[in-house]
Short mmCIF file of C-alpha atoms in Angstrom, two decimals:
data_model
loop_
_atom_site.label_atom_id
_atom_site.label_comp_id
_atom_site.label_asym_id
_atom_site.label_seq_id
_atom_site.Cartn_x
_atom_site.Cartn_y
_atom_site.Cartn_z
CA MET A 556 3.10 -32.97 6.37
CA ALA A 557 2.04 -29.06 5.30
CA LEU A 558 4.14 -26.43 6.26
CA ASP A 559 2.43 -24.20 8.14
CA LYS A 560 2.53 -20.34 7.28
CA ASN A 561 6.45 -19.90 9.26
CA GLY A 562 6.83 -23.49 6.99
CA ILE A 563 6.12 -21.54 4.18
CA ALA A 564 7.90 -18.02 4.83
CA LYS A 565 10.72 -20.28 5.85
CA ARG A 566 11.38 -21.51 2.40
CA ILE A 567 10.70 -18.94 0.53
CA ALA A 568 13.98 -16.65 2.45
CA GLN A 569 15.68 -19.86 1.17
CA GLU A 570 14.72 -17.59 -2.57
CA VAL A 571 15.80 -14.18 -0.53
CA GLN A 572 20.12 -13.51 -2.13
CA ASN A 573 22.69 -11.10 -1.03
CA GLY A 574 22.54 -7.30 -2.53
CA PHE A 575 18.65 -7.97 -2.52
CA TYR A 576 15.88 -5.41 -2.27
CA VAL A 577 13.01 -6.92 -1.19
CA ASN A 578 9.34 -5.86 -1.15
CA LEU A 579 7.01 -7.88 1.67
CA GLY A 580 3.28 -8.45 1.21
CA ILE A 581 0.74 -8.49 4.30
CA GLY A 582 -0.03 -11.53 5.56
CA ILE A 583 2.88 -15.04 5.19
CA PRO A 584 4.96 -12.05 3.28
CA THR A 585 5.48 -11.00 6.18
CA LEU A 586 7.02 -13.80 7.72
CA VAL A 587 9.45 -14.27 5.57
CA ALA A 588 12.11 -11.79 7.48
CA ASN A 589 12.33 -14.35 10.31
CA TYR A 590 13.86 -16.95 8.35
CA VAL A 591 15.91 -14.40 5.81
CA ARG A 592 20.45 -15.54 6.24
CA GLU A 593 21.52 -13.19 8.33
CA ASP A 594 25.03 -13.17 6.59
CA ILE A 595 23.37 -11.55 3.71
CA GLU A 596 22.86 -7.54 3.14
CA VAL A 597 19.34 -7.75 2.54
CA GLU A 598 17.32 -4.80 2.68
CA PHE A 599 12.89 -4.25 3.62
CA GLN A 600 11.41 -2.64 1.35
CA SER A 601 7.36 -1.08 2.66
CA GLU A 602 5.43 0.88 0.51
CA ASN A 603 4.49 3.12 2.46
CA GLY A 604 7.54 4.97 2.29
CA VAL A 605 10.39 3.49 3.85
CA LEU A 606 13.34 1.12 2.53
CA GLY A 607 15.74 -0.80 5.35
CA MET A 608 13.05 -2.17 7.85
CA GLY A 609 13.76 -3.38 11.20
CA PRO A 610 12.06 -5.78 13.65
CA PHE A 611 9.41 -4.84 16.13
CA PRO A 612 9.83 -2.23 18.58
CA PHE A 613 10.46 -3.17 21.98
CA GLU A 614 7.52 -2.60 24.08
CA GLY A 615 7.45 1.32 25.24
CA ASP A 616 9.60 2.38 21.72
CA GLU A 617 6.32 1.53 19.45
CA ASP A 618 6.00 5.21 17.50
CA ALA A 619 3.11 5.76 15.74
CA ASP A 620 4.30 7.89 12.90
CA ILE A 621 6.92 4.87 12.09
CA ILE A 622 4.50 1.94 10.52
CA ASN A 623 4.96 -0.72 7.88
CA ALA A 624 2.14 -1.69 5.09
CA GLY A 625 0.14 -3.45 7.39
CA LYS A 626 0.47 -0.57 9.56
CA GLN A 627 1.64 -2.21 12.80
CA THR A 628 4.76 -0.73 14.01
CA ILE A 629 8.23 -0.91 13.25
CA THR A 630 11.87 -0.03 13.65
CA THR A 631 13.94 0.77 11.53
CA LEU A 632 18.21 -0.31 10.51
CA PRO A 633 20.98 1.43 10.62
CA GLY A 634 21.19 2.58 6.37
CA ALA A 635 17.23 2.72 6.43
CA SER A 636 15.42 6.19 4.61
CA PHE A 637 12.38 7.30 4.50
CA PHE A 638 10.30 8.81 0.99
CA ASP A 639 6.86 10.08 -0.32
CA SER A 640 4.75 7.10 -1.62
CA ALA A 641 5.35 8.23 -5.62
CA THR A 642 8.70 7.53 -4.69
CA SER A 643 8.16 4.78 -3.72
CA PHE A 644 5.79 3.37 -6.60
CA ALA A 645 8.76 4.70 -8.48
CA MET A 646 11.23 1.82 -6.73
CA ILE A 647 8.19 -0.35 -6.98
CA ARG A 648 7.09 0.54 -11.28
CA GLY A 649 11.20 1.12 -11.93
CA LYS A 650 12.06 -1.93 -11.00
CA HIS A 651 14.60 -0.68 -8.62
CA VAL A 652 13.86 -3.32 -6.40
CA ASP A 653 14.66 -6.89 -6.73
CA LEU A 654 12.40 -9.43 -5.04
CA THR A 655 8.61 -9.21 -4.24
CA ILE A 656 7.11 -11.75 -2.49
CA LEU A 657 3.03 -11.45 -1.77
CA GLY A 658 -0.22 -13.57 -1.07
CA ALA A 659 -2.66 -14.63 -3.50
CA MET A 660 -6.18 -15.81 -3.15
CA GLU A 661 -6.16 -17.76 -7.04
CA VAL A 662 -3.23 -17.89 -9.50
CA ALA A 663 -3.52 -19.86 -12.59
CA GLU A 664 -1.43 -21.53 -14.78
CA ASN A 665 -0.75 -19.03 -17.05
CA GLY A 666 0.86 -16.62 -14.94
CA ASP A 667 -2.43 -14.37 -13.50
CA ILE A 668 -3.05 -13.78 -9.95
CA ALA A 669 -6.65 -13.04 -8.28
CA ASN A 670 -5.90 -10.94 -4.44
CA TRP A 671 -8.28 -8.17 -4.44
CA LYS A 672 -11.52 -8.64 -4.82
CA ILE A 673 -15.00 -10.90 -4.31
CA PRO A 674 -17.45 -9.45 -5.49
CA GLY A 675 -20.64 -8.90 -3.29
CA LYS A 676 -18.23 -10.67 -0.86
CA MET A 677 -15.09 -8.56 0.68
CA VAL A 678 -13.62 -5.79 -1.25
CA LYS A 679 -10.48 -4.68 0.19
CA GLY A 680 -8.08 -2.84 -2.48
CA MET A 681 -5.90 -3.83 -4.71
CA GLY A 682 -3.93 -1.27 -2.09
CA GLY A 683 -0.11 -2.23 -4.08
CA ALA A 684 -0.34 -5.38 -5.59
CA MET A 685 -1.56 -3.74 -9.12
CA ASP A 686 1.79 -1.15 -9.22
CA LEU A 687 3.90 -4.45 -7.61
CA VAL A 688 2.48 -7.38 -9.76
CA ALA A 689 2.73 -4.76 -12.90
CA SER A 690 6.51 -3.76 -12.80
CA ALA A 691 8.36 -6.82 -10.83
CA GLU A 692 10.30 -9.10 -12.92
CA ASN A 693 10.84 -11.82 -9.97
CA ILE A 694 7.85 -12.38 -8.29
CA ILE A 695 7.02 -15.02 -5.84
CA VAL A 696 3.26 -16.08 -4.30
CA ALA A 697 3.15 -17.03 -1.15
CA MET A 698 0.53 -19.26 -0.31
CA MET A 699 -2.01 -22.26 0.39
CA HIS A 700 -2.78 -24.39 -2.21
CA THR A 701 -6.29 -25.05 -0.95
CA ASN A 702 -9.14 -22.78 0.43
CA LYS A 703 -10.63 -23.95 3.71
CA ARG A 704 -13.43 -25.91 1.79
CA GLY A 705 -9.97 -28.14 0.21
CA GLU A 706 -11.06 -26.22 -3.34
CA SER A 707 -7.58 -25.23 -4.92
CA LYS A 708 -6.08 -22.40 -5.97
CA ILE A 709 -3.69 -23.33 -8.12
CA LEU A 710 -5.94 -23.16 -11.52
CA LYS A 711 -6.11 -23.32 -14.44
CA GLN A 712 -8.25 -20.05 -15.06
CA CYS A 713 -8.90 -17.04 -11.27
CA SER A 714 -12.07 -16.96 -11.32
CA LEU A 715 -11.57 -14.21 -9.17
CA PRO A 716 -10.87 -10.07 -10.48
CA LEU A 717 -7.75 -9.65 -11.97
CA THR A 718 -4.81 -7.68 -10.18
CA GLY A 719 -2.24 -8.77 -12.68
CA VAL A 720 -1.82 -10.44 -16.41
CA GLY A 721 0.98 -13.52 -16.25
CA CYS A 722 3.36 -11.68 -14.50
CA VAL A 723 4.08 -14.52 -11.48
CA THR A 724 7.00 -17.18 -11.97
CA LYS A 725 6.82 -19.04 -9.13
CA ILE A 726 4.48 -19.87 -6.31
CA VAL A 727 5.62 -21.76 -2.83
CA THR A 728 2.97 -23.22 -1.11
CA ASN A 729 1.50 -25.43 2.41
CA LEU A 730 2.54 -28.97 -0.31
CA ALA A 731 4.59 -27.37 -2.98
CA VAL A 732 7.31 -25.23 -4.98
CA LEU A 733 5.93 -24.31 -8.65
CA GLU A 734 7.47 -22.77 -11.36
CA VAL A 735 5.15 -21.06 -13.74
CA LYS A 736 5.63 -21.44 -17.15
CA ASN A 737 4.29 -22.42 -20.66
CA LYS A 738 1.24 -22.79 -19.91
CA ALA A 739 2.08 -25.39 -17.15
CA PHE A 740 2.35 -25.36 -13.27
CA HIS A 741 5.79 -27.71 -13.02
CA LEU A 742 7.04 -29.30 -9.99
CA LEU A 743 9.51 -28.36 -8.17
CA GLU A 744 10.39 -29.34 -5.05
CA ARG A 745 7.44 -31.45 -2.03
CA ALA A 746 6.93 -30.14 1.37
CA PRO A 747 8.73 -32.62 3.25
CA GLY A 748 5.79 -35.99 3.47
CA VAL A 749 3.96 -34.55 1.01
CA SER A 750 3.56 -37.07 -1.97
CA VAL A 751 3.43 -35.75 -5.58
CA GLU A 752 -0.38 -37.42 -6.08
CA ASP A 753 -0.83 -35.16 -2.86
CA ILE A 754 0.25 -32.01 -5.79
CA LYS A 755 -1.75 -33.19 -8.35
CA LYS A 756 -5.35 -33.09 -6.43
CA ALA A 757 -4.57 -30.37 -4.88
CA THR A 758 -4.57 -28.73 -8.54
CA GLU A 759 -6.93 -27.98 -10.21
CA GLY A 760 -4.48 -26.63 -13.47
CA THR A 761 -1.81 -27.88 -15.72
CA LEU A 762 0.68 -29.39 -13.14
CA VAL A 763 3.91 -30.42 -14.98
CA VAL A 764 6.29 -33.77 -12.99
CA ASN A 765 9.38 -34.62 -14.34
CA GLY A 766 11.26 -37.07 -13.30
CA GLU A 767 11.97 -36.95 -9.28
CA ILE A 768 10.93 -34.41 -6.95
CA PRO A 769 13.26 -33.61 -4.23
CA GLU A 770 11.66 -32.71 -0.99
CA MET A 771 12.10 -29.40 0.52
CA ASN A 772 14.98 -28.63 2.55
CA ILE A 773 13.79 -25.90 5.58
CA MET B 1487 9.44 36.35 2.31
CA ILE B 1488 4.93 35.52 1.69
CA ASN B 1489 3.38 34.58 4.44
CA LYS B 1490 1.12 31.72 4.40
CA LYS B 1491 0.52 30.95 7.87
CA VAL B 1492 -3.46 31.67 9.37
CA ASN B 1493 -4.19 31.27 12.82
CA ASN B 1494 -6.49 28.29 13.59
CA VAL B 1495 -8.57 24.94 11.18
CA GLN B 1496 -11.37 27.40 10.64
CA GLU B 1497 -9.64 30.08 8.91
CA ALA B 1498 -7.51 26.91 6.90
CA LEU B 1499 -10.32 25.83 5.47
CA VAL B 1500 -12.62 28.83 4.62
CA GLY B 1501 -14.38 28.01 1.58
CA VAL B 1502 -14.43 24.51 1.90
CA LYS B 1503 -18.15 23.65 0.80
CA SER B 1504 -20.27 20.66 -0.46
CA GLY B 1505 -19.57 18.00 -2.82
CA MET B 1506 -16.44 19.58 -3.42
CA THR B 1507 -13.29 17.27 -4.33
CA LEU B 1508 -10.42 17.11 -1.29
CA MET B 1509 -6.79 14.68 -1.90
CA LEU B 1510 -6.37 13.72 2.37
CA GLY B 1511 -2.75 12.81 3.19
CA GLY B 1512 -2.00 9.56 5.65
CA PHE B 1513 -1.58 5.89 5.31
CA GLY B 1514 -4.13 4.31 7.36
CA LEU B 1515 -4.83 6.72 10.77
CA CYS B 1516 -0.25 7.75 10.14
CA GLY B 1517 -0.08 11.60 8.50
CA ILE B 1518 -3.35 12.70 8.25
CA PRO B 1519 -4.98 15.28 8.63
CA GLU B 1520 -6.84 15.02 11.99
CA ASN B 1521 -7.22 18.74 12.77
CA ALA B 1522 -9.14 19.25 8.77
CA ILE B 1523 -11.26 15.83 9.66
CA ALA B 1524 -12.66 17.18 12.76
CA GLU B 1525 -12.52 20.52 11.40
CA LEU B 1526 -14.83 19.08 7.95
CA VAL B 1527 -17.54 17.49 10.81
CA ASN B 1528 -17.84 20.56 12.22
CA LEU B 1529 -19.12 22.11 9.16
CA ASN B 1530 -20.73 18.96 7.93
CA VAL B 1531 -20.13 20.06 4.16
CA ARG B 1532 -22.22 17.18 2.45
CA GLY B 1533 -21.30 15.31 -0.85
CA LEU B 1534 -17.61 15.00 -0.75
CA THR B 1535 -15.39 13.59 -3.16
CA CYS B 1536 -12.58 12.25 -0.43
CA ILE B 1537 -9.11 11.33 -2.09
CA SER B 1538 -7.41 9.15 0.05
CA ASN B 1539 -4.61 5.94 0.29
CA ASN B 1540 -7.71 4.43 2.54
CA ALA B 1541 -10.81 5.15 4.47
CA GLY B 1542 -9.73 5.64 8.92
CA VAL B 1543 -11.27 3.22 11.36
CA ASP B 1544 -14.30 3.25 12.35
CA ASP B 1545 -14.10 5.61 14.81
CA PHE B 1546 -11.22 7.24 13.24
CA GLY B 1547 -9.43 9.03 10.43
CA LEU B 1548 -12.03 9.57 6.83
CA GLY B 1549 -14.15 7.12 9.00
CA LEU B 1550 -15.83 10.30 11.12
CA LEU B 1551 -16.76 11.79 8.01
CA LEU B 1552 -18.17 8.40 7.50
CA GLN B 1553 -20.47 8.14 10.45
CA ASN B 1554 -22.28 11.15 9.82
CA LYS B 1555 -22.87 9.91 5.86
CA GLN B 1556 -20.50 13.58 4.49
CA ILE B 1557 -18.52 11.34 1.86
CA LYS B 1558 -20.97 10.28 -1.28
CA LYS B 1559 -17.47 8.87 -2.91
CA MET B 1560 -14.49 7.85 -2.19
CA ILE B 1561 -11.22 7.66 -4.79
CA SER B 1562 -8.51 4.85 -1.90
CA SER B 1563 -6.05 2.07 -3.11
CA TYR B 1564 -6.86 -0.12 0.97
CA VAL B 1565 -9.62 0.03 2.75
CA GLY B 1566 -10.54 -3.06 4.68
CA GLU B 1567 -10.04 -1.89 8.60
CA ASN B 1568 -13.30 -0.03 8.15
CA ASP B 1569 -16.32 -1.83 8.61
CA GLU B 1570 -18.79 1.60 8.16
CA PHE B 1571 -17.10 2.21 4.93
CA GLU B 1572 -17.23 -1.96 3.62
CA ARG B 1573 -21.58 -1.26 4.69
CA GLN B 1574 -22.02 1.13 2.43
CA MET B 1575 -20.13 0.50 -0.34
CA LEU B 1576 -21.82 -2.70 -0.74
CA SER B 1577 -25.19 -1.75 -0.27
CA GLY B 1578 -23.90 1.03 -2.76
CA GLU B 1579 -24.62 4.42 -0.62
CA LEU B 1580 -21.30 4.83 -0.77
CA GLU B 1581 -19.54 4.85 -4.92
CA VAL B 1582 -16.24 4.42 -4.12
CA GLU B 1583 -13.43 4.35 -7.40
CA LEU B 1584 -10.56 1.79 -6.18
CA THR B 1585 -7.35 2.70 -7.46
CA PRO B 1586 -3.66 1.22 -7.55
CA GLN B 1587 -1.65 2.48 -5.16
CA GLY B 1588 1.15 4.00 -6.81
CA THR B 1589 -1.53 5.00 -9.52
CA LEU B 1590 -2.44 6.58 -6.65
CA ALA B 1591 0.64 9.04 -5.32
CA GLU B 1592 1.27 9.71 -9.32
CA LYS B 1593 -2.11 10.65 -10.49
CA CYS B 1594 -1.09 13.23 -7.16
CA ARG B 1595 2.30 14.27 -8.00
CA ALA B 1596 1.36 14.68 -11.97
CA ALA B 1597 -1.69 17.38 -10.79
CA GLN B 1598 1.47 18.67 -8.58
CA ALA B 1599 3.32 18.53 -12.28
CA GLY B 1600 1.63 20.00 -14.44
CA PHE B 1601 0.53 16.68 -16.41
CA PRO B 1602 -2.42 15.57 -17.65
CA ALA B 1603 -1.95 11.92 -17.84
CA PHE B 1604 0.53 9.55 -17.32
CA TYR B 1605 1.49 6.15 -18.34
CA THR B 1606 0.99 2.75 -15.98
CA PRO B 1607 1.60 -0.62 -16.21
CA ALA B 1608 -1.15 -1.35 -13.30
CA GLY B 1609 -4.02 -3.12 -13.94
CA TYR B 1610 -3.49 -3.14 -17.43
CA GLY B 1611 -5.92 -6.44 -18.31
CA THR B 1612 -7.81 -6.05 -14.52
CA GLU B 1613 -11.63 -3.96 -14.10
CA VAL B 1614 -9.16 -1.38 -13.97
CA ALA B 1615 -8.60 -1.23 -16.48
CA GLU B 1616 -11.71 -0.91 -18.58
CA GLY B 1617 -13.10 1.88 -20.28
CA LYS B 1618 -8.86 3.58 -19.81
CA GLU B 1619 -6.89 3.77 -23.22
CA THR B 1620 -3.98 1.33 -23.62
CA ARG B 1621 -1.31 1.74 -24.94
CA ALA B 1622 1.78 -0.79 -25.93
CA PHE B 1623 5.64 0.57 -25.10
CA ASN B 1624 8.58 -1.62 -26.10
CA GLY B 1625 6.76 -4.74 -26.53
CA LYS B 1626 4.52 -4.28 -22.37
CA MET B 1627 0.96 -2.71 -22.13
CA TYR B 1628 0.19 0.61 -20.34
CA VAL B 1629 -3.08 2.37 -18.90
CA LEU B 1630 -3.57 5.79 -19.86
CA GLU B 1631 -4.53 7.61 -15.96
CA PRO B 1632 -5.23 11.08 -15.79
CA ALA B 1633 -3.96 13.69 -13.58
CA PHE B 1634 -6.68 14.09 -10.36
CA LYS B 1635 -7.65 17.93 -10.80
CA ALA B 1636 -9.12 18.67 -5.98
CA ASP B 1637 -11.12 21.70 -4.81
CA PHE B 1638 -8.66 21.14 -1.08
CA ALA B 1639 -5.37 19.29 -0.98
CA PHE B 1640 -5.50 18.69 3.52
CA VAL B 1641 -1.94 18.10 4.58
CA LYS B 1642 -0.26 16.63 7.79
CA ALA B 1643 3.36 17.92 8.48
CA TRP B 1644 6.04 17.21 10.89
CA LYS B 1645 7.52 21.34 11.00
CA GLY B 1646 6.52 23.77 8.85
CA ASP B 1647 7.38 28.28 8.42
CA ALA B 1648 5.35 30.37 7.58
CA ALA B 1649 7.20 30.75 4.31
CA GLY B 1650 5.19 27.47 4.28
CA ASN B 1651 7.93 25.46 3.58
CA LEU B 1652 8.08 21.93 5.50
CA VAL B 1653 9.47 18.59 7.24
CA PHE B 1654 8.13 15.50 7.77
CA LYS B 1655 8.62 12.90 9.80
CA GLY B 1656 9.38 8.93 9.50
CA THR B 1657 6.08 7.32 7.49
CA ALA B 1658 4.34 9.84 7.91
CA ARG B 1659 5.11 11.39 4.74
CA ASN B 1660 3.34 8.76 2.47
CA PHE B 1661 0.88 10.98 0.52
CA ASN B 1662 0.81 13.61 1.78
CA PRO B 1663 4.04 15.55 0.13
CA ASN B 1664 2.46 14.32 -3.51
CA MET B 1665 -1.00 16.19 -3.32
CA CYS B 1666 1.32 19.53 -2.26
CA GLY B 1667 0.20 22.57 -4.97
CA ALA B 1668 -2.51 18.60 -6.43
CA ALA B 1669 -5.17 20.75 -5.75
CA THR B 1670 -6.64 24.31 -6.15
CA ILE B 1671 -5.83 24.64 -2.72
CA THR B 1672 -2.99 23.42 0.21
CA VAL B 1673 -3.55 23.58 3.25
CA VAL B 1674 -1.12 22.25 5.50
CA GLU B 1675 -1.72 21.51 9.29
CA VAL B 1676 2.05 21.34 11.37
CA GLU B 1677 2.22 19.79 14.80
CA GLU B 1678 5.22 22.63 15.62
CA LEU B 1679 4.83 25.62 13.11
CA VAL B 1680 8.65 27.22 13.66
CA GLU B 1681 10.03 30.81 12.48
CA VAL B 1682 10.71 31.52 9.48
CA GLY B 1683 14.97 30.79 9.21
CA GLU B 1684 14.79 27.56 11.74
CA LEU B 1685 14.28 25.04 8.25
CA ASP B 1686 17.64 24.44 7.43
CA PRO B 1687 16.99 24.54 3.24
CA ASN B 1688 18.93 21.96 3.07
CA THR B 1689 15.98 20.10 4.29
CA ILE B 1690 13.01 20.64 3.29
CA HIS B 1691 10.76 18.30 1.94
CA VAL B 1692 8.47 20.66 0.25
CA PRO B 1693 8.75 23.81 -0.58
CA GLY B 1694 6.16 26.68 0.02
CA ILE B 1695 5.39 27.55 -2.59
CA PHE B 1696 2.93 24.73 -3.73
CA VAL B 1697 1.61 25.41 -0.36
CA GLN B 1698 -1.20 28.25 0.36
CA ARG B 1699 -1.83 27.92 4.80
CA ILE B 1700 -0.27 26.68 6.83
CA PHE B 1701 -0.99 26.48 11.13
CA GLN B 1702 -0.58 25.14 13.73
CA GLY B 1703 -2.49 21.68 15.45
CA THR B 1704 -3.85 20.44 17.88
CA ASP B 1705 -4.74 18.01 20.42
CA TYR B 1706 -2.55 15.08 17.81
CA GLU B 1707 -3.81 11.28 19.09
CA LYS B 1708 -1.72 9.56 16.96
CA ARG B 1709 -3.97 6.31 17.02
CA ILE B 1710 -1.75 3.89 16.31
CA GLU B 1711 -3.95 1.14 14.00
CA GLN B 1712 -1.72 -1.72 15.07
CA ARG B 1713 0.50 -2.04 18.13
CA THR B 1714 3.06 -4.45 16.73
CA VAL B 1715 6.07 -4.75 19.61
CA ARG B 1716 8.77 -8.07 20.78
CA GLN B 1717 9.64 -8.70 23.54
CA LYS B 1718 13.13 -8.28 25.70
CA HIS B 1719 15.10 -10.86 26.44
#
């Protein structure tokens, strides 16, 4: 069965290692925080100026001055810090953040990513996504494999305006874990109960399948 | 001590005219200069270029200036929460320059720090880099981005004194410190204007030299955009 958003988040959480500073994008990536192992030390960075983000506050404890990049009220953990936007992006651009997890509308087999604009329809803006993808060396994209009409979002070439070029290395979708290298998607894992055939059908870009493909362990 | 204190928002905004370029601090509705925005609506200055990470929501923040059609051009990184903004942009009434968030912050900081421009990897190979100078450093491509030029910067701080020293709270800090001194005149509104000497010089986030005018703000709504809570077990 294909994973739901929480399933994708759960699988991505396995990529988070002890001692990592992690930037989580809006949407599915935000959910990853819920599934990170409790026996490791991780600090979550939010681009609006906080390091050491904690869970949502209890009702009545919300503070309008303490939010995340999704404008949600949050709390901070012991050891947290606040800083200005230029400092926040110094952390990102300067490669001090170890892992970046973000959503995408399309990813291409050369590692291009599009997630900020649908010409003539939706223009929300790139926020910090362009800075993140241009700088981070360890980027995981969390996304659905296909759109609502069943069309692949894992493509030969992006059709939407790009957020960054040649920057995506790993993708976790509702169907599969893919590595992006040598101008192709390399299938690493299948979602439980999803066949290689299912994944092939849902992938427009070049898919490389080498040997037996294990099921995700989640 | 050089005194930057003015008595109210009216005095603070003296000299603001139609057609000017304004910087406004804030991330979403967090840390926005509420008093200055209300006064801009009052003054009915028009044809403004506004540099601000976001454009408020329909009925608050910069959304108030948009409703009133006072803004000619917005320079922002993310404008997702404002239907009126999207309508004006898609219809062509409003000119929009979408800028990567880190670039937006650095364009403020560069203006503050006296750099005419800087190279950033953000946006290389995308439409953001179209028409801009690009250059390779150590095998990686970068885009040349110029510093902002603005007439006024409107900043909101938590505490401040008449010398213009500022302290921010939580994530309400965001772009505010980067905009101080990045425009010809920096106007700061504070929740609490304290006596000079009360702020510990060790804990000041922005030194007064970057500030031209400071005033005690009033009636802060501090609206929460996404109230998210967890349940007590």
